[in-house]
DNA sequence: CAAACACTGC
């Protein structure tokens, strides 16, 4: 404890001000106090500075008070900031904006928007800082309507040419899934910087338009003199991950290394995720091991990735390593852990982890966690338990769709028509994934031999005009990408060759003990494609799904990107690649030839 | 004095 200053001492220090201000305990100059507030790192000092400011009479001035408000906001004491604000006689635009921003930082964007309304009520005119802040609040809340209103306000107030305001508008429209409006703002911008470009790229990726994001990235490299920063690199890597474009991902990795951003944790996390999604878990692992102090995000990314590759034990090992290193798991980490249990048949362990969430880790399980558990139970055939659990969960909209969709596909897998009917009813009644619910239910009927039901459902779909969008998949061979649509019946003489190969693969997998559970190949005869066969490769070892590839002659094959994981699969992949290369050039997209620095494809960073 | 862009789930 610091010894309290002797009164005489204070008087001595404060003597220059005494006569002027008649405040006996004031020993700060205004400039000094402001500087102290700006550098203040702890609450005790802040409170002491606050009391000095009161005693010195500085809080009659808006400028000094604004500094105090910002000091409390930096120390994450929004309520104290609010108190100071409430006591102000004339808060100006900066006071309002600071407090509004404070609420956004504190995770209360709704309050921020409410305060903005109050500010207008009090006839304080917002400026570009205020607009950027409230647009950001709309972005967090995905509040398109309010966002558009504020956009109109921006135009009227004459801030439509401000770089930061426009960038936040692009971001806001992106987060609200209005890609066209985002692009419109972006196109009308008189000047753009790396942030505005990154916002637009991220908008594309978050709205399932990864190709456009990559296109924009190459335009940036051609048109702009600026170099990508680590935000932009993380964004482009994320775009590659979303598309499963390994080659582009490697090119981006090359750019990362050349620009010296490979020490950025965020970029490293993005790379870990990208390589895993592109089927190269070993690369992810290498990147991960090079991160000196991995945070919860790269750990979670690795846990999820290993789980998806069916490496449950390894995934749980990473989790315990993370706990040992005192890195606090979050809700997403537990989604990964439960996923690991689910995909490796570790149901009892999974239930224990679920139990430990609340008790040991202070995280209350959400609908997403229960969905993992439903999946975990259902996959190993404990469908009745899974169904009971599903019924007890409050899940709406997207969460509900995931929950019932999970149960539905497991019901099909195990031929449980009764539960499939209930699950698809839930989806259809809540108007979620209606088309795929119909298709899956119909497939379940077909699997159970209930052809009439399957047929009736198909007719019902046709009558009600429900159309299932054809699934599509794509492959990268060399630097070209080939896209295939399910139901696309151009002719392919090698179709049967592929089927035979996969059948053989199944036999070899069985020989090596990959049987039981949901492994092996499953043939389902369905009405949908007029007596065509649907061939699915349901192996958890190969479970990084890459959608369906339609090889003509009506055979749809689910190709897994990481077929390369085992040697037999590698053969299959090679053959399929050869066939594809010979006979299908469907679409050749996004060649990466626009790097300013000349380097196109880096093969040698390993 | 106050503002925009990034990595983990499905």
Coordinates of C-alpha atoms (C1' of nucleotides) in Angstrom, one line a residue:
Chain A
X1 CA 0.0 0.0 0.0
X2 CA 1.2 3.4 -0.9
X3 CA 1.5 5.8 2.0
X4 CA -1.1 8.6 1.8
X5 CA 0.4 11.9 0.9
X6 CA 0.9 14.3 3.7
X7 CA -1.5 17.1 3.4
X8 CA 1.3 19.7 3.4
X9 CA 2.9 17.8 0.6
X10 CA -0.2 18.1 -1.5
X11 CA -0.5 21.8 -0.7
X12 CA 3.1 22.2 -1.7
X13 CA 2.6 20.5 -5.0
X14 CA -0.7 22.2 -5.7
X15 CA 0.3 25.6 -4.7
X16 CA 0.4 27.1 -8.2
X17 CA -3.3 26.3 -8.7
X18 CA -4.6 27.1 -5.2
X19 CA -5.1 30.8 -5.7
X20 CA -6.7 30.3 -9.1
X21 CA -9.1 27.4 -8.5
X22 CA -9.4 27.2 -4.8
X23 CA -9.3 23.4 -4.9
X24 CA -7.0 22.4 -2.1
X25 CA -6.3 18.8 -3.2
X26 CA -5.7 19.5 -6.9
X27 CA -2.2 18.8 -8.0
X28 CA -2.7 17.9 -11.6
X29 CA -2.5 20.1 -14.6
X30 CA -5.2 19.4 -17.1
X31 CA -2.7 18.2 -19.7
X32 CA -1.0 15.9 -17.2
X33 CA -4.3 14.4 -16.1
X34 CA -5.3 13.7 -19.7
X35 CA -2.0 12.0 -20.4
X36 CA -2.5 9.9 -17.2
X37 CA -6.0 8.9 -18.3
X38 CA -4.7 7.9 -21.8
X39 CA -2.0 5.7 -20.3
X40 CA -4.0 4.3 -17.4
X41 CA -3.8 0.5 -17.2
X42 CA -5.7 -0.4 -14.0
X43 CA -8.9 0.4 -12.4
X44 CA -7.4 1.7 -9.1
X45 CA -5.4 4.4 -10.9
X46 CA -8.5 5.2 -13.0
X47 CA -10.6 5.8 -10.0
X48 CA -7.9 7.9 -8.4
X49 CA -7.6 10.0 -11.5
X50 CA -11.4 10.3 -11.6
X51 CA -11.5 11.7 -8.1
X52 CA -8.7 14.1 -8.9
X53 CA -10.6 15.2 -12.0
X54 CA -13.6 15.9 -9.9
X55 CA -11.6 17.7 -7.2
X56 CA -9.8 19.8 -9.8
X57 CA -13.1 20.7 -11.4
X58 CA -12.0 19.3 -14.8
X59 CA -15.2 17.4 -15.3
X60 CA -17.0 20.6 -16.1
X61 CA -15.2 20.4 -19.4
X62 CA -16.5 18.0 -22.0
X63 CA -13.0 17.4 -23.5
X64 CA -11.5 16.1 -20.3
X65 CA -14.6 14.1 -19.3
X66 CA -14.5 12.3 -22.7
X67 CA -11.0 11.1 -21.8
X68 CA -12.3 9.7 -18.6
X69 CA -15.1 8.0 -20.4
X70 CA -12.6 6.4 -22.8
X71 CA -10.4 5.4 -20.0
X72 CA -13.2 3.4 -18.3
X73 CA -14.2 1.9 -21.7
X74 CA -10.6 0.7 -22.3
X75 CA -10.7 -0.9 -18.8
X76 CA -13.9 -2.6 -19.8
X77 CA -16.0 -0.7 -17.3
X78 CA -18.9 0.4 -19.4
X79 CA -21.1 1.1 -16.4
X80 CA -18.6 3.5 -14.9
X81 CA -18.3 5.2 -18.3
X82 CA -22.0 5.4 -18.5
X83 CA -22.2 7.0 -15.0
X84 CA -19.7 9.7 -16.0
X85 CA -21.6 10.3 -19.2
X86 CA -24.9 10.6 -17.3
X87 CA -23.4 13.3 -15.1
X88 CA -22.2 15.4 -18.1
X89 CA -24.1 18.7 -18.6
X90 CA -23.3 18.9 -22.3
X91 CA -22.1 15.6 -23.9
X92 CA -20.9 16.3 -27.4
X93 CA -20.7 14.0 -30.5
X94 CA -17.4 12.5 -29.2
X95 CA -19.0 11.7 -25.8
X96 CA -21.9 10.0 -27.5
X97 CA -19.8 8.1 -30.0
X98 CA -17.4 7.0 -27.3
X99 CA -20.2 5.6 -25.2
X100 CA -21.9 4.0 -28.2
X101 CA -18.5 2.4 -29.2
X102 CA -18.1 1.3 -25.6
X103 CA -21.3 -0.7 -25.7
X104 CA -20.3 -2.4 -28.9
X105 CA -16.9 -3.4 -27.3
X106 CA -18.8 -4.6 -24.3
X107 CA -20.9 -6.9 -26.4
X108 CA -24.1 -4.9 -26.2
X109 CA -24.7 -3.7 -29.7
X110 CA -28.4 -3.3 -29.1
X111 CA -27.8 -0.8 -26.4
X112 CA -25.4 1.0 -28.8
X113 CA -28.2 1.4 -31.3
X114 CA -30.6 2.5 -28.7
X115 CA -28.1 5.2 -27.5
X116 CA -27.7 6.3 -31.1
X117 CA -31.5 6.9 -31.2
X118 CA -31.2 8.9 -28.0
X119 CA -28.4 10.9 -29.5
X120 CA -30.6 11.9 -32.4
X121 CA -33.4 12.7 -30.0
X122 CA -31.1 15.1 -28.2
X123 CA -30.3 16.7 -31.6
X124 CA -26.6 15.9 -31.5
X125 CA -25.5 15.4 -35.1
X126 CA -23.6 12.2 -35.7
X127 CA -20.3 12.4 -37.7
X128 CA -18.3 9.8 -39.6
X129 CA -17.0 8.2 -36.4
X130 CA -20.5 7.7 -35.1
X131 CA -21.8 6.3 -38.3
X132 CA -18.9 3.8 -38.6
X133 CA -19.6 2.7 -35.0
X134 CA -23.4 2.2 -35.4
X135 CA -23.0 0.5 -38.7
X136 CA -20.7 -1.9 -37.0
X137 CA -23.3 -2.6 -34.4
X138 CA -25.8 -3.4 -37.2
X139 CA -23.2 -5.7 -38.7
X140 CA -22.8 -7.6 -35.4
X141 CA -26.6 -7.9 -35.0
X142 CA -27.1 -8.7 -38.8
X143 CA -29.7 -5.9 -38.6
X144 CA -30.3 -5.2 -42.3
X145 CA -33.3 -2.9 -41.8
X146 CA -31.6 -0.6 -39.3
X147 CA -28.4 -0.8 -41.4
X148 CA -30.2 0.5 -44.4
X149 CA -31.8 3.3 -42.4
X150 CA -28.4 4.3 -41.2
X151 CA -27.1 4.1 -44.7
X152 CA -29.8 6.5 -45.9
X153 CA -28.8 8.8 -43.0
X154 CA -25.2 8.6 -44.1
X155 CA -26.1 9.8 -47.6
X156 CA -28.3 12.6 -46.2
X157 CA -25.5 13.7 -43.9
X158 CA -22.9 13.8 -46.6
X159 CA -20.6 11.1 -45.3
X160 CA -21.1 8.8 -48.2
X161 CA -17.6 9.4 -49.5
X162 CA -15.9 8.5 -46.2
X163 CA -13.6 5.5 -46.6
X164 CA -14.1 4.1 -43.2
X165 CA -17.9 4.6 -43.3
X166 CA -18.1 2.9 -46.7
X167 CA -15.9 0.0 -45.5
X168 CA -18.2 -0.6 -42.6
X169 CA -21.2 -0.4 -44.9
X170 CA -19.7 -3.1 -47.1
X171 CA -19.0 -5.2 -44.1
X172 CA -22.5 -4.7 -42.7
X173 CA -24.2 -5.6 -45.9
X174 CA -22.0 -8.7 -46.1
X175 CA -22.9 -9.8 -42.6
X176 CA -26.5 -9.3 -43.4
X177 CA -26.2 -11.5 -46.5
X178 CA -26.9 -8.7 -48.9
X179 CA -24.0 -9.2 -51.3
X180 CA -25.4 -6.9 -54.0
X181 CA -25.7 -3.9 -51.8
X182 CA -22.2 -4.5 -50.4
X183 CA -20.9 -4.6 -54.0
X184 CA -22.8 -1.5 -54.9
X185 CA -21.2 0.5 -52.0
X186 CA -17.8 -1.0 -52.9
X187 CA -18.2 0.0 -56.6
X188 CA -19.2 3.5 -55.8
X189 CA -16.3 4.2 -53.5
X190 CA -14.1 6.9 -54.8
X191 CA -11.1 5.6 -52.9
X192 CA -10.5 2.2 -51.5
X193 CA -7.8 0.7 -49.3
X194 CA -6.8 -2.8 -48.2
X195 CA -9.6 -2.8 -45.6
X196 CA -12.4 -2.0 -48.1
X197 CA -11.1 -4.8 -50.4
X198 CA -10.9 -7.2 -47.5
X199 CA -14.4 -6.4 -46.4
X200 CA -15.7 -7.1 -49.9
X201 CA -13.7 -10.4 -50.1
X202 CA -15.0 -11.5 -46.8
X203 CA -18.6 -10.6 -47.9
X204 CA -18.2 -13.0 -50.8
X205 CA -16.7 -15.8 -48.8
X206 CA -19.3 -15.5 -46.0
X207 CA -22.0 -15.7 -48.6
X208 CA -20.8 -18.9 -50.4
X209 CA -19.1 -17.0 -53.3
X210 CA -15.5 -17.9 -52.7
X211 CA -14.6 -17.7 -56.3
X212 CA -15.6 -14.1 -56.4
X213 CA -13.5 -13.5 -53.3
X214 CA -10.4 -15.0 -55.1
X215 CA -11.2 -13.0 -58.2
X216 CA -11.2 -9.9 -56.1
X217 CA -8.0 -10.8 -54.5
X218 CA -6.2 -11.1 -57.8
X219 CA -7.7 -7.8 -59.0
X220 CA -6.4 -6.2 -55.8
X221 CA -2.9 -7.5 -56.6
X222 CA -3.1 -6.2 -60.1
X223 CA -4.7 -2.8 -59.5
X224 CA -3.5 -1.7 -56.1
X225 CA -0.1 -0.5 -55.0
X226 CA -0.8 -1.6 -51.5
X227 CA 0.3 -5.1 -50.3
X228 CA -2.1 -7.5 -48.7
X229 CA -1.9 -7.3 -44.9
X230 CA -2.5 -10.2 -42.5
X231 CA -6.3 -9.5 -42.5
X232 CA -6.5 -9.8 -46.2
X233 CA -4.3 -12.9 -46.3
X234 CA -6.4 -14.6 -43.6
X235 CA -9.5 -13.7 -45.7
X236 CA -8.1 -15.1 -49.0
X237 CA -7.0 -18.3 -47.2
X238 CA -10.5 -18.6 -45.8
X239 CA -11.9 -18.3 -49.3
X240 CA -9.6 -21.1 -50.4
X241 CA -10.7 -23.2 -47.5
X242 CA -14.4 -22.6 -48.2
X243 CA -13.9 -23.9 -51.8
X244 CA -11.5 -26.7 -50.9
X245 CA -9.0 -25.1 -53.4
X246 CA -5.7 -26.6 -52.3
X247 CA -3.6 -25.1 -55.1
X248 CA -4.9 -21.6 -54.5
X249 CA -4.4 -22.2 -50.8
X250 CA -0.8 -23.1 -51.4
X251 CA -0.3 -20.0 -53.5
X252 CA -1.7 -17.9 -50.7
X253 CA 0.6 -19.6 -48.3
X254 CA 3.4 -18.7 -50.6
X255 CA 2.3 -15.1 -50.5
X256 CA 2.1 -15.3 -46.7
X257 CA 5.7 -16.5 -46.5
X258 CA 7.0 -13.9 -48.9
X259 CA 5.3 -11.1 -47.1
X260 CA 6.5 -12.2 -43.7
X261 CA 3.1 -12.7 -42.3
X262 CA 3.7 -16.3 -41.4
X263 CA 4.3 -15.4 -37.8
X264 CA 0.7 -14.0 -37.5
X265 CA -1.4 -16.3 -35.3
X266 CA -4.5 -15.4 -37.2
X267 CA -2.9 -16.3 -40.5
X268 CA -1.5 -19.5 -39.1
X269 CA -5.0 -20.4 -37.8
X270 CA -6.5 -19.8 -41.1
X271 CA -3.8 -22.0 -42.8
X272 CA -4.4 -24.8 -40.3
X273 CA -8.1 -24.7 -41.1
X274 CA -7.5 -24.4 -44.9
X275 CA -5.2 -27.4 -45.2
X276 CA -7.5 -29.5 -43.1
X277 CA -10.5 -28.6 -45.3
X278 CA -8.4 -29.3 -48.4
X279 CA -7.6 -32.8 -47.3
X280 CA -4.1 -32.2 -46.0
X281 CA -4.2 -32.7 -42.3
X282 CA -0.5 -33.4 -42.1
X283 CA 0.2 -29.8 -43.4
X284 CA -2.3 -28.5 -40.8
X285 CA -0.4 -30.3 -38.2
X286 CA 3.0 -28.9 -39.3
X287 CA 1.6 -25.3 -39.2
X288 CA 0.0 -25.9 -35.9
X289 CA 3.2 -27.2 -34.3
X290 CA 5.0 -24.1 -35.4
X291 CA 2.7 -21.8 -33.6
X292 CA 4.6 -20.9 -30.4
X293 CA 1.6 -20.3 -28.1
X294 CA -1.5 -21.5 -29.9
X295 CA -4.7 -20.0 -28.6
X296 CA -8.0 -21.6 -28.3
X297 CA -8.7 -21.0 -31.9
X298 CA -6.0 -23.1 -33.6
X299 CA -6.4 -25.7 -31.0
X300 CA -10.1 -25.9 -31.7
X301 CA -9.4 -25.9 -35.4
X302 CA -7.1 -28.9 -35.0
X303 CA -9.6 -30.7 -32.7
X304 CA -12.4 -30.3 -35.2
X305 CA -10.2 -31.3 -38.1
X306 CA -8.8 -34.5 -36.6
X307 CA -12.4 -35.3 -35.5
X308 CA -13.6 -35.0 -39.1
X309 CA -10.8 -37.2 -40.3
X310 CA -12.1 -39.9 -37.9
X311 CA -9.1 -39.6 -35.6
X312 CA -11.1 -39.4 -32.4
X313 CA -8.4 -40.4 -30.0
X314 CA -5.9 -37.9 -31.5
X315 CA -8.6 -35.2 -31.3
X316 CA -9.3 -35.9 -27.6
X317 CA -5.5 -36.0 -27.0
X318 CA -5.2 -32.5 -28.4
X319 CA -8.1 -31.5 -26.1
X320 CA -6.4 -32.8 -23.0
X321 CA -3.1 -31.2 -24.0
X322 CA -4.9 -27.9 -24.3
X323 CA -6.3 -28.2 -20.9
X324 CA -2.9 -29.1 -19.5
X325 CA -1.5 -25.9 -21.0
X326 CA -4.2 -24.0 -19.2
X327 CA -5.9 -22.8 -22.4
X328 CA -9.5 -22.3 -21.7
X329 CA -11.8 -24.2 -24.1
X330 CA -14.9 -22.4 -25.4
X331 CA -18.3 -23.6 -26.7
X332 CA -16.9 -24.3 -30.2
X333 CA -14.1 -26.4 -28.7
X334 CA -16.7 -28.7 -27.2
X335 CA -18.6 -28.9 -30.5
X336 CA -15.3 -30.3 -31.8
X337 CA -14.8 -32.7 -28.9
X338 CA -18.3 -34.1 -29.1
X339 CA -17.8 -34.4 -32.9
X340 CA -14.7 -36.4 -32.2
X341 CA -16.6 -38.8 -30.0
X342 CA -19.4 -39.0 -32.4
X343 CA -17.2 -39.8 -35.4
X344 CA -15.2 -42.4 -33.6
X345 CA -18.0 -44.2 -31.9
X346 CA -16.9 -43.0 -28.4
X347 CA -20.5 -42.4 -27.1
X348 CA -19.9 -43.0 -23.4
X349 CA -16.8 -40.7 -23.4
X350 CA -18.9 -38.2 -25.3
X351 CA -21.6 -38.2 -22.7
X352 CA -18.9 -37.7 -20.0
X353 CA -17.6 -34.7 -21.9
X354 CA -21.1 -33.2 -22.1
X355 CA -21.4 -33.7 -18.4
X356 CA -18.0 -32.0 -17.8
X357 CA -18.9 -28.9 -19.8
X358 CA -21.0 -27.2 -17.1
X359 CA -19.3 -28.7 -14.1
X360 CA -15.6 -28.4 -15.0
X361 CA -15.5 -25.8 -17.6
X362 CA -18.4 -23.5 -16.8
X363 CA -19.9 -23.6 -20.3
X364 CA -23.6 -24.4 -20.6
X365 CA -24.3 -26.8 -23.5
X366 CA -26.4 -25.3 -26.3
X367 CA -28.5 -26.8 -29.0
X368 CA -25.4 -27.3 -31.1
X369 CA -23.8 -29.5 -28.4
X370 CA -26.9 -31.5 -28.0
X371 CA -27.1 -31.9 -31.7
X372 CA -23.6 -33.5 -31.6
X373 CA -24.8 -35.8 -28.9
X374 CA -27.9 -36.8 -30.9
X375 CA -25.6 -37.5 -33.8
X376 CA -23.3 -39.5 -31.6
X377 CA -26.0 -41.7 -30.2
X378 CA -27.8 -42.0 -33.5
X379 CA -24.8 -43.0 -35.6
X380 CA -24.1 -46.1 -33.4
X381 CA -27.7 -47.1 -33.6
X382 CA -29.0 -45.7 -30.3
X383 CA -31.8 -44.0 -32.2
X384 CA -34.5 -44.2 -29.6
X385 CA -32.3 -42.4 -27.0
X386 CA -31.3 -39.9 -29.7
X387 CA -34.9 -39.2 -30.6
X388 CA -35.9 -38.7 -27.0
X389 CA -33.0 -36.3 -26.5
X390 CA -33.9 -34.4 -29.7
X391 CA -37.4 -33.9 -28.5
X392 CA -36.3 -32.4 -25.3
X393 CA -34.1 -29.7 -26.9
X394 CA -35.3 -26.2 -27.7
X395 CA -33.9 -25.5 -31.1
X396 CA -35.2 -23.1 -33.6
X397 CA -34.5 -22.1 -37.2
X398 CA -31.0 -23.1 -38.3
X399 CA -30.3 -24.9 -35.0
X400 CA -33.5 -26.9 -35.4
X401 CA -32.7 -27.7 -38.9
X402 CA -29.3 -29.1 -38.0
X403 CA -30.8 -31.1 -35.1
X404 CA -33.6 -32.8 -37.0
X405 CA -31.4 -33.1 -40.2
X406 CA -28.9 -35.0 -38.2
X407 CA -31.4 -37.4 -36.7
X408 CA -33.0 -37.8 -40.1
X409 CA -29.9 -38.9 -41.9
X410 CA -29.0 -41.3 -39.1
X411 CA -32.5 -42.7 -39.3
X412 CA -31.9 -43.4 -43.0
X413 CA -28.6 -44.9 -42.2
X414 CA -30.1 -47.4 -39.8
X415 CA -33.4 -47.8 -41.8
X416 CA -35.6 -46.4 -39.0
X417 CA -38.5 -45.3 -41.0
X418 CA -40.5 -44.3 -37.9
X419 CA -38.0 -41.8 -36.6
X420 CA -37.2 -40.5 -40.2
X421 CA -40.9 -39.7 -40.5
X422 CA -40.9 -37.7 -37.3
X423 CA -37.7 -35.9 -38.1
X424 CA -38.7 -34.9 -41.6
X425 CA -42.0 -33.7 -40.3
X426 CA -40.2 -31.4 -37.9
X427 CA -38.2 -30.0 -40.8
X428 CA -41.0 -29.6 -43.2
X429 CA -43.4 -28.1 -40.6
X430 CA -40.8 -25.5 -39.7
X431 CA -40.1 -24.9 -43.4
X432 CA -36.4 -25.8 -43.1
X433 CA -34.5 -27.8 -45.7
X434 CA -37.8 -29.0 -47.1
X435 CA -36.5 -30.4 -50.3
X436 CA -33.7 -32.5 -48.8
X437 CA -36.0 -33.7 -46.0
X438 CA -38.4 -35.1 -48.7
X439 CA -35.5 -36.7 -50.5
X440 CA -34.0 -38.2 -47.5
X441 CA -37.3 -39.5 -46.2
X442 CA -38.0 -41.0 -49.6
X443 CA -34.6 -42.7 -49.6
X444 CA -35.3 -44.1 -46.2
X445 CA -38.6 -45.6 -47.5
X446 CA -36.6 -47.0 -50.4
X447 CA -34.0 -48.5 -48.2
X448 CA -36.7 -50.2 -46.1
X449 CA -38.3 -51.5 -49.2
X450 CA -41.4 -49.3 -48.9
X451 CA -41.4 -48.4 -52.6
X452 CA -45.0 -47.2 -52.6
X453 CA -44.3 -44.7 -49.8
X454 CA -41.2 -43.5 -51.6
X455 CA -43.0 -43.1 -54.8
X456 CA -45.9 -41.2 -53.2
X457 CA -43.6 -38.8 -51.6
X458 CA -41.9 -38.1 -54.9
X459 CA -45.2 -37.4 -56.5
X460 CA -46.1 -35.1 -53.6
X461 CA -42.9 -33.2 -54.1
X462 CA -43.6 -32.8 -57.8
X463 CA -47.1 -31.6 -57.1
X464 CA -46.1 -29.1 -54.5
X465 CA -43.3 -27.8 -56.7
X466 CA -40.6 -28.6 -54.2
X467 CA -37.4 -28.8 -56.2
X468 CA -34.2 -30.3 -54.9
X469 CA -31.2 -28.3 -56.1
X470 CA -28.8 -30.6 -57.7
X471 CA -25.8 -31.3 -55.6
X472 CA -22.5 -30.4 -57.1
X473 CA -18.9 -31.2 -56.5
X474 CA -15.6 -30.3 -58.0
X475 CA -12.1 -31.5 -58.2
X476 CA -8.8 -29.9 -58.7
X477 CA -6.3 -31.5 -61.1
X478 CA -3.2 -29.5 -61.7
X479 CA -4.4 -25.9 -61.7
X480 CA -7.8 -26.5 -63.1
X481 CA -11.0 -27.1 -61.3
X482 CA -13.7 -29.4 -62.7
X483 CA -17.3 -29.1 -61.5
X484 CA -19.9 -31.8 -61.7
X485 CA -23.6 -31.7 -61.0
X486 CA -25.7 -34.5 -59.7
X487 CA -28.1 -35.6 -62.3
X488 CA -25.9 -34.4 -65.1
X489 CA -26.1 -37.3 -67.6
X490 CA -23.4 -36.6 -70.2
X491 CA -21.9 -39.9 -71.2
X492 CA -18.9 -41.4 -69.5
X493 CA -17.6 -44.7 -70.7
X494 CA -15.5 -45.0 -67.5
X495 CA -18.4 -44.7 -65.1
X496 CA -18.5 -48.4 -64.6
X497 CA -14.8 -48.6 -64.2
X498 CA -15.0 -46.2 -61.3
X499 CA -17.8 -48.2 -59.7
X500 CA -15.9 -51.4 -60.1
X501 CA -12.9 -49.8 -58.5
X502 CA -14.9 -48.6 -55.6
X503 CA -16.4 -52.0 -55.1
X504 CA -13.0 -53.4 -55.1
X505 CA -12.0 -50.8 -52.6
X506 CA -14.8 -51.8 -50.4
X507 CA -13.6 -55.4 -50.5
X508 CA -10.1 -54.4 -49.6
X509 CA -11.4 -52.1 -46.8
X510 CA -13.3 -55.1 -45.4
X511 CA -10.3 -57.2 -45.5
X512 CA -8.5 -54.7 -43.4
X513 CA -11.2 -54.6 -40.9
X514 CA -13.0 -51.4 -41.9
X515 CA -16.4 -52.9 -41.4
X516 CA -19.2 -52.3 -39.0
X517 CA -20.7 -49.0 -38.1
X518 CA -21.4 -47.0 -41.1
X519 CA -18.4 -48.1 -43.1
X520 CA -18.3 -49.7 -46.5
X521 CA -20.3 -48.9 -49.6
X522 CA -24.0 -48.7 -49.5
X523 CA -26.2 -49.1 -52.5
X524 CA -29.6 -47.6 -52.4
X525 CA -32.1 -47.9 -55.2
X526 CA -34.2 -44.8 -55.3
X527 CA -36.9 -43.4 -57.5
X528 CA -35.3 -40.1 -57.7
X529 CA -33.0 -40.7 -60.6
X530 CA -35.1 -43.2 -62.4
X531 CA -33.6 -46.4 -61.2
X532 CA -30.2 -45.1 -61.1
X533 CA -27.9 -46.2 -58.4
X534 CA -26.7 -44.0 -55.7
X535 CA -23.4 -45.1 -54.4
X536 CA -22.2 -43.7 -51.2
X537 CA -18.9 -44.2 -49.6
X538 CA -19.8 -44.1 -45.9
X539 CA -16.5 -44.4 -44.3
X540 CA -15.6 -42.3 -41.3
X541 CA -11.9 -42.7 -42.2
X542 CA -12.8 -40.8 -45.4
X543 CA -15.4 -38.6 -43.9
X544 CA -14.2 -35.2 -45.1
X545 CA -17.1 -35.1 -47.4
X546 CA -16.7 -33.4 -50.7
X547 CA -20.2 -33.8 -51.9
X548 CA -21.4 -35.9 -54.8
X549 CA -19.8 -36.4 -58.0
X550 CA -22.0 -37.5 -60.8
X551 CA -20.4 -39.9 -63.1
X552 CA -22.8 -40.5 -66.0
X553 CA -24.7 -43.6 -66.6
X554 CA -26.6 -42.5 -63.6
X555 CA -24.1 -43.4 -61.0
X556 CA -23.5 -40.8 -58.4
X557 CA -20.4 -41.3 -56.4
X558 CA -19.6 -39.5 -53.3
X559 CA -16.0 -38.5 -53.6
X560 CA -14.0 -37.7 -50.6
X561 CA -11.3 -35.1 -51.0
X562 CA -9.0 -37.0 -48.6
X563 CA -9.3 -40.3 -50.4
X564 CA -5.6 -39.9 -50.5
X565 CA -5.4 -40.8 -46.8
X566 CA -5.0 -44.5 -47.3
X567 CA -3.0 -46.1 -50.1
X568 CA -5.9 -47.9 -51.6
X569 CA -7.9 -44.7 -51.7
X570 CA -5.0 -43.0 -53.3
X571 CA -5.2 -45.4 -56.2
X572 CA -8.9 -44.7 -56.5
X573 CA -8.3 -41.0 -56.5
X574 CA -5.7 -41.3 -59.1
X575 CA -7.9 -43.2 -61.4
X576 CA -10.8 -40.9 -60.9
X577 CA -8.5 -38.0 -61.6
X578 CA -7.3 -39.5 -64.8
X579 CA -10.8 -40.3 -66.0
X580 CA -11.9 -36.8 -65.1
X581 CA -9.0 -35.3 -66.8
X582 CA -9.5 -37.3 -70.0
X583 CA -13.2 -36.9 -70.4
X584 CA -14.6 -34.0 -68.4
X585 CA -13.6 -30.4 -68.8
X586 CA -16.7 -28.9 -67.3
X587 CA -15.4 -25.7 -66.1
X588 CA -12.0 -24.2 -65.7
X589 CA -12.1 -21.6 -63.0
X590 CA -9.8 -19.2 -61.3
X591 CA -6.4 -19.8 -62.5
X592 CA -4.0 -17.9 -60.4
X593 CA -1.9 -16.0 -62.8
X594 CA -2.2 -12.5 -61.4
X595 CA 0.3 -12.3 -58.8
X596 CA 2.2 -9.0 -59.0
X597 CA 5.4 -10.4 -57.8
X598 CA 5.6 -12.9 -60.5
X599 CA 5.3 -16.0 -58.4
X600 CA 2.4 -18.1 -59.3
X601 CA 2.6 -21.5 -57.8
X602 CA 5.0 -22.3 -55.0
X603 CA 5.6 -26.0 -54.7
X604 CA 8.5 -25.8 -52.5
X605 CA 7.6 -24.4 -49.2
X606 CA 7.9 -27.6 -47.5
Chain B
dC1 C1' -10.8 12.5 -27.2
dA2 C1' -14.4 8.5 -30.8
dA3 C1' -14.6 4.6 -36.3
dA4 C1' -14.0 -0.1 -40.7
dC5 C1' -11.3 -5.6 -42.4
dA6 C1' -9.1 -11.6 -39.7
dC7 C1' -8.7 -17.4 -37.6
dT8 C1' -12.3 -22.4 -34.7
dG9 C1' -18.8 -25.1 -35.3
dC10 C1' -22.8 -26.6 -39.2

